[in-house]
Amino acid sequence: MSDDGNGNGSDPTILTKTRTRSQRPPLYKVMLLNDDYTPMEFVVHILERFFGLNHAQAFEIMLTVHKKGLAVVGVFSFEVAETKVAQVMDFARRHQHPLQCTMEKE
């Protein structure tokens, strides 16, 4: 290090450190769509089982699906959203219900 004569060690070379910011992964909305055949109790059960909602929350979302035709159930990373959709669709098919669950980029 060089001395500027005042006892302060100063270096004419300035070092800069470049920081790279990683972007957050895109998020995806998981939505349930209304149909005229799937029982409301089954939809509540799906919301409780696969989305971890309590009964009151699940009931409110089920009513939104019923009244508005669809509702966002949650927002997740791509992999989690894809898994939730697959789980719901598989469970509905195994119980012979036409319930539809989709995802779209937020």
Short mmCIF file of N, CA and C in Angstrom, two decimals:
data_model
loop_
_atom_site.label_atom_id
_atom_site.label_comp_id
_atom_site.label_asym_id
_atom_site.label_seq_id
_atom_site.Cartn_x
_atom_site.Cartn_y
_atom_site.Cartn_z
N MET A 1 0.83 -1.17 0.00
CA MET A 1 0.00 0.00 0.00
C MET A 1 0.88 1.23 0.00
N SER A 2 0.42 2.23 -0.65
CA SER A 2 1.19 3.46 -0.69
C SER A 2 0.71 4.38 0.42
N ASP A 3 1.58 5.27 0.78
CA ASP A 3 1.26 6.23 1.83
C ASP A 3 1.13 7.59 1.19
N ASP A 4 0.05 8.32 1.49
CA ASP A 4 -0.15 9.64 0.87
C ASP A 4 0.56 10.74 1.62
N GLY A 5 1.38 10.40 2.59
CA GLY A 5 2.14 11.39 3.34
C GLY A 5 1.43 11.81 4.60
N ASN A 6 0.17 11.58 4.72
CA ASN A 6 -0.58 11.96 5.92
C ASN A 6 -0.77 10.78 6.86
N GLY A 7 -0.15 9.70 6.53
CA GLY A 7 -0.29 8.51 7.35
C GLY A 7 -1.52 7.69 6.98
N ASN A 8 -2.25 8.17 5.98
CA ASN A 8 -3.42 7.41 5.53
C ASN A 8 -2.98 6.51 4.39
N GLY A 9 -3.18 5.26 4.54
CA GLY A 9 -2.85 4.34 3.46
C GLY A 9 -3.95 4.40 2.41
N SER A 10 -3.63 4.93 1.25
CA SER A 10 -4.64 4.98 0.19
C SER A 10 -4.09 4.31 -1.04
N ASP A 11 -4.95 3.66 -1.71
CA ASP A 11 -4.57 2.94 -2.91
C ASP A 11 -5.34 3.55 -4.07
N PRO A 12 -4.64 3.97 -5.11
CA PRO A 12 -5.34 4.60 -6.22
C PRO A 12 -6.20 3.60 -7.02
N THR A 13 -6.00 2.31 -6.79
CA THR A 13 -6.78 1.31 -7.49
C THR A 13 -8.06 1.04 -6.69
N ILE A 14 -9.20 1.22 -7.34
CA ILE A 14 -10.47 0.98 -6.67
C ILE A 14 -10.98 -0.38 -7.13
N LEU A 15 -11.24 -1.19 -6.17
CA LEU A 15 -11.78 -2.51 -6.48
C LEU A 15 -13.29 -2.48 -6.34
N THR A 16 -13.95 -2.97 -7.34
CA THR A 16 -15.40 -3.05 -7.26
C THR A 16 -15.81 -4.50 -7.28
N LYS A 17 -16.80 -4.79 -6.53
CA LYS A 17 -17.30 -6.16 -6.46
C LYS A 17 -18.67 -6.17 -7.13
N THR A 18 -18.79 -6.98 -8.15
CA THR A 18 -20.05 -7.07 -8.86
C THR A 18 -20.92 -8.11 -8.18
N ARG A 19 -22.14 -7.69 -7.85
CA ARG A 19 -23.09 -8.62 -7.25
C ARG A 19 -24.12 -8.99 -8.30
N THR A 20 -24.34 -10.25 -8.42
CA THR A 20 -25.39 -10.69 -9.34
C THR A 20 -26.62 -11.02 -8.50
N ARG A 21 -27.72 -10.48 -8.92
CA ARG A 21 -28.96 -10.75 -8.21
C ARG A 21 -29.70 -11.85 -8.95
N SER A 22 -29.99 -12.88 -8.23
CA SER A 22 -30.76 -13.95 -8.86
C SER A 22 -32.23 -13.56 -8.82
N GLN A 23 -32.90 -13.83 -9.91
CA GLN A 23 -34.31 -13.50 -9.98
C GLN A 23 -35.13 -14.56 -9.28
N ARG A 24 -36.21 -14.12 -8.68
CA ARG A 24 -37.12 -15.08 -8.08
C ARG A 24 -37.81 -15.86 -9.19
N PRO A 25 -38.06 -17.12 -8.95
CA PRO A 25 -38.75 -17.90 -9.99
C PRO A 25 -40.18 -17.39 -10.15
N PRO A 26 -40.72 -17.50 -11.34
CA PRO A 26 -42.10 -17.04 -11.54
C PRO A 26 -43.06 -17.88 -10.72
N LEU A 27 -44.15 -17.26 -10.31
CA LEU A 27 -45.15 -17.95 -9.51
C LEU A 27 -46.36 -18.27 -10.37
N TYR A 28 -47.08 -19.31 -9.97
CA TYR A 28 -48.24 -19.79 -10.72
C TYR A 28 -49.45 -19.88 -9.81
N LYS A 29 -50.58 -19.42 -10.32
CA LYS A 29 -51.85 -19.51 -9.59
C LYS A 29 -52.48 -20.87 -9.88
N VAL A 30 -52.92 -21.53 -8.83
CA VAL A 30 -53.66 -22.78 -8.98
C VAL A 30 -55.13 -22.42 -8.77
N MET A 31 -55.98 -22.84 -9.74
CA MET A 31 -57.39 -22.47 -9.71
C MET A 31 -58.28 -23.70 -9.82
N LEU A 32 -59.40 -23.64 -9.13
CA LEU A 32 -60.43 -24.65 -9.26
C LEU A 32 -61.55 -24.06 -10.10
N LEU A 33 -62.11 -24.89 -10.99
CA LEU A 33 -63.20 -24.45 -11.86
C LEU A 33 -64.49 -25.13 -11.45
N ASN A 34 -65.58 -24.39 -11.55
CA ASN A 34 -66.89 -24.92 -11.18
C ASN A 34 -67.42 -25.89 -12.24
N ASP A 35 -68.16 -26.88 -11.78
CA ASP A 35 -68.92 -27.74 -12.68
C ASP A 35 -70.24 -28.05 -11.98
N ASP A 36 -71.17 -28.65 -12.70
CA ASP A 36 -72.49 -28.91 -12.14
C ASP A 36 -72.63 -30.29 -11.49
N TYR A 37 -71.54 -31.02 -11.38
CA TYR A 37 -71.63 -32.40 -10.92
C TYR A 37 -70.84 -32.70 -9.65
N THR A 38 -69.72 -32.05 -9.44
CA THR A 38 -68.89 -32.34 -8.27
C THR A 38 -69.56 -31.79 -7.01
N PRO A 39 -69.78 -32.64 -6.01
CA PRO A 39 -70.42 -32.17 -4.77
C PRO A 39 -69.57 -31.13 -4.03
N MET A 40 -70.25 -30.19 -3.41
CA MET A 40 -69.55 -29.13 -2.67
C MET A 40 -68.68 -29.70 -1.56
N GLU A 41 -69.16 -30.75 -0.91
CA GLU A 41 -68.39 -31.36 0.19
C GLU A 41 -67.07 -31.94 -0.32
N PHE A 42 -67.10 -32.47 -1.55
CA PHE A 42 -65.89 -33.03 -2.14
C PHE A 42 -64.86 -31.92 -2.40
N VAL A 43 -65.33 -30.78 -2.87
CA VAL A 43 -64.43 -29.64 -3.13
C VAL A 43 -63.82 -29.16 -1.81
N VAL A 44 -64.63 -29.07 -0.77
CA VAL A 44 -64.12 -28.67 0.55
C VAL A 44 -63.06 -29.66 1.00
N HIS A 45 -63.32 -30.95 0.82
CA HIS A 45 -62.35 -31.98 1.21
C HIS A 45 -61.03 -31.81 0.45
N ILE A 46 -61.11 -31.54 -0.84
CA ILE A 46 -59.90 -31.32 -1.67
C ILE A 46 -59.09 -30.14 -1.14
N LEU A 47 -59.79 -29.06 -0.83
CA LEU A 47 -59.11 -27.86 -0.35
C LEU A 47 -58.43 -28.10 1.00
N GLU A 48 -59.06 -28.85 1.84
CA GLU A 48 -58.46 -29.18 3.14
C GLU A 48 -57.28 -30.13 2.97
N ARG A 49 -57.46 -31.14 2.16
CA ARG A 49 -56.44 -32.20 2.03
C ARG A 49 -55.20 -31.74 1.27
N PHE A 50 -55.38 -31.09 0.12
CA PHE A 50 -54.24 -30.78 -0.74
C PHE A 50 -53.69 -29.36 -0.57
N PHE A 51 -54.47 -28.48 0.04
CA PHE A 51 -54.01 -27.10 0.17
C PHE A 51 -53.88 -26.67 1.63
N GLY A 52 -54.16 -27.58 2.56
CA GLY A 52 -53.93 -27.33 3.97
C GLY A 52 -54.82 -26.25 4.58
N LEU A 53 -55.99 -26.05 4.01
CA LEU A 53 -56.89 -25.04 4.53
C LEU A 53 -57.75 -25.62 5.65
N ASN A 54 -58.14 -24.75 6.57
CA ASN A 54 -59.08 -25.23 7.59
C ASN A 54 -60.48 -25.27 6.97
N HIS A 55 -61.44 -25.81 7.70
CA HIS A 55 -62.77 -26.03 7.13
C HIS A 55 -63.43 -24.72 6.71
N ALA A 56 -63.30 -23.68 7.51
CA ALA A 56 -63.93 -22.40 7.20
C ALA A 56 -63.34 -21.78 5.92
N GLN A 57 -62.01 -21.82 5.81
CA GLN A 57 -61.36 -21.29 4.61
C GLN A 57 -61.76 -22.09 3.37
N ALA A 58 -61.77 -23.40 3.51
CA ALA A 58 -62.12 -24.28 2.39
C ALA A 58 -63.56 -24.02 1.96
N PHE A 59 -64.45 -23.83 2.92
CA PHE A 59 -65.85 -23.59 2.61
C PHE A 59 -66.01 -22.26 1.86
N GLU A 60 -65.30 -21.23 2.28
CA GLU A 60 -65.36 -19.92 1.61
C GLU A 60 -64.88 -20.01 0.16
N ILE A 61 -63.78 -20.69 -0.06
CA ILE A 61 -63.25 -20.83 -1.42
C ILE A 61 -64.20 -21.66 -2.27
N MET A 62 -64.76 -22.72 -1.69
CA MET A 62 -65.72 -23.54 -2.43
C MET A 62 -66.91 -22.69 -2.87
N LEU A 63 -67.40 -21.81 -1.98
CA LEU A 63 -68.53 -20.94 -2.35
C LEU A 63 -68.13 -19.97 -3.46
N THR A 64 -66.91 -19.48 -3.44
CA THR A 64 -66.43 -18.60 -4.51
C THR A 64 -66.40 -19.34 -5.83
N VAL A 65 -65.90 -20.57 -5.83
CA VAL A 65 -65.89 -21.39 -7.04
C VAL A 65 -67.32 -21.58 -7.54
N HIS A 66 -68.22 -21.89 -6.62
CA HIS A 66 -69.61 -22.15 -6.98
C HIS A 66 -70.29 -20.91 -7.56
N LYS A 67 -70.06 -19.76 -6.95
CA LYS A 67 -70.75 -18.53 -7.37
C LYS A 67 -70.10 -17.84 -8.57
N LYS A 68 -68.78 -17.83 -8.61
CA LYS A 68 -68.07 -17.08 -9.66
C LYS A 68 -67.55 -17.94 -10.79
N GLY A 69 -67.57 -19.25 -10.62
CA GLY A 69 -67.12 -20.14 -11.68
C GLY A 69 -65.69 -20.60 -11.54
N LEU A 70 -64.89 -19.88 -10.78
CA LEU A 70 -63.52 -20.29 -10.49
C LEU A 70 -62.98 -19.50 -9.32
N ALA A 71 -61.93 -20.03 -8.72
CA ALA A 71 -61.27 -19.32 -7.62
C ALA A 71 -59.81 -19.72 -7.58
N VAL A 72 -58.97 -18.77 -7.23
CA VAL A 72 -57.55 -19.05 -7.02
C VAL A 72 -57.43 -19.70 -5.64
N VAL A 73 -56.81 -20.87 -5.62
CA VAL A 73 -56.67 -21.62 -4.39
C VAL A 73 -55.34 -21.32 -3.71
N GLY A 74 -54.33 -21.00 -4.51
CA GLY A 74 -53.02 -20.69 -3.97
C GLY A 74 -52.07 -20.27 -5.06
N VAL A 75 -50.94 -19.73 -4.65
CA VAL A 75 -49.90 -19.29 -5.59
C VAL A 75 -48.61 -19.99 -5.18
N PHE A 76 -48.00 -20.68 -6.14
CA PHE A 76 -46.85 -21.53 -5.84
C PHE A 76 -45.79 -21.42 -6.93
N SER A 77 -44.63 -22.00 -6.67
CA SER A 77 -43.62 -22.15 -7.71
C SER A 77 -44.17 -23.14 -8.75
N PHE A 78 -43.55 -23.18 -9.92
CA PHE A 78 -44.05 -24.03 -11.00
C PHE A 78 -44.19 -25.48 -10.57
N GLU A 79 -43.16 -26.03 -9.95
CA GLU A 79 -43.15 -27.44 -9.59
C GLU A 79 -44.24 -27.77 -8.57
N VAL A 80 -44.40 -26.90 -7.58
CA VAL A 80 -45.42 -27.14 -6.56
C VAL A 80 -46.81 -27.01 -7.17
N ALA A 81 -47.02 -25.99 -8.00
CA ALA A 81 -48.32 -25.80 -8.64
C ALA A 81 -48.66 -26.99 -9.53
N GLU A 82 -47.70 -27.44 -10.30
CA GLU A 82 -47.90 -28.58 -11.19
C GLU A 82 -48.28 -29.84 -10.39
N THR A 83 -47.62 -30.04 -9.28
CA THR A 83 -47.90 -31.19 -8.42
C THR A 83 -49.29 -31.10 -7.83
N LYS A 84 -49.67 -29.93 -7.33
CA LYS A 84 -51.00 -29.75 -6.74
C LYS A 84 -52.09 -30.03 -7.78
N VAL A 85 -51.93 -29.50 -8.99
CA VAL A 85 -52.91 -29.73 -10.05
C VAL A 85 -53.03 -31.22 -10.34
N ALA A 86 -51.90 -31.89 -10.47
CA ALA A 86 -51.92 -33.33 -10.76
C ALA A 86 -52.58 -34.11 -9.63
N GLN A 87 -52.29 -33.76 -8.39
CA GLN A 87 -52.88 -34.46 -7.25
C GLN A 87 -54.40 -34.29 -7.23
N VAL A 88 -54.86 -33.06 -7.42
CA VAL A 88 -56.30 -32.78 -7.40
C VAL A 88 -57.00 -33.52 -8.53
N MET A 89 -56.44 -33.42 -9.73
CA MET A 89 -57.06 -34.05 -10.90
C MET A 89 -57.11 -35.58 -10.72
N ASP A 90 -56.04 -36.16 -10.23
CA ASP A 90 -56.00 -37.61 -10.03
C ASP A 90 -57.01 -38.04 -8.97
N PHE A 91 -57.07 -37.31 -7.87
CA PHE A 91 -58.00 -37.63 -6.79
C PHE A 91 -59.46 -37.51 -7.27
N ALA A 92 -59.75 -36.46 -8.03
CA ALA A 92 -61.11 -36.26 -8.55
C ALA A 92 -61.49 -37.40 -9.51
N ARG A 93 -60.56 -37.81 -10.36
CA ARG A 93 -60.85 -38.88 -11.32
C ARG A 93 -61.07 -40.21 -10.60
N ARG A 94 -60.25 -40.46 -9.58
CA ARG A 94 -60.40 -41.71 -8.83
C ARG A 94 -61.75 -41.78 -8.12
N HIS A 95 -62.31 -40.62 -7.80
CA HIS A 95 -63.62 -40.56 -7.15
C HIS A 95 -64.73 -40.24 -8.16
N GLN A 96 -64.40 -40.33 -9.44
CA GLN A 96 -65.35 -40.16 -10.55
C GLN A 96 -66.07 -38.81 -10.53
N HIS A 97 -65.29 -37.75 -10.29
CA HIS A 97 -65.83 -36.39 -10.35
C HIS A 97 -65.13 -35.63 -11.48
N PRO A 98 -65.85 -34.77 -12.19
CA PRO A 98 -65.25 -34.04 -13.31
C PRO A 98 -64.56 -32.73 -12.91
N LEU A 99 -64.24 -32.57 -11.65
CA LEU A 99 -63.62 -31.33 -11.16
C LEU A 99 -62.38 -30.98 -11.97
N GLN A 100 -62.25 -29.73 -12.33
CA GLN A 100 -61.09 -29.26 -13.09
C GLN A 100 -60.23 -28.35 -12.21
N CYS A 101 -58.93 -28.56 -12.28
CA CYS A 101 -57.96 -27.75 -11.58
C CYS A 101 -56.90 -27.34 -12.60
N THR A 102 -56.60 -26.06 -12.67
CA THR A 102 -55.63 -25.57 -13.64
C THR A 102 -54.64 -24.65 -12.96
N MET A 103 -53.62 -24.28 -13.73
CA MET A 103 -52.64 -23.32 -13.23
C MET A 103 -52.30 -22.34 -14.35
N GLU A 104 -51.94 -21.13 -13.97
CA GLU A 104 -51.49 -20.14 -14.94
C GLU A 104 -50.49 -19.22 -14.27
N LYS A 105 -49.62 -18.67 -15.08
CA LYS A 105 -48.57 -17.79 -14.56
C LYS A 105 -49.20 -16.56 -13.94
N GLU A 106 -48.68 -16.17 -12.79
CA GLU A 106 -49.22 -15.01 -12.10
C GLU A 106 -48.82 -13.72 -12.80
#
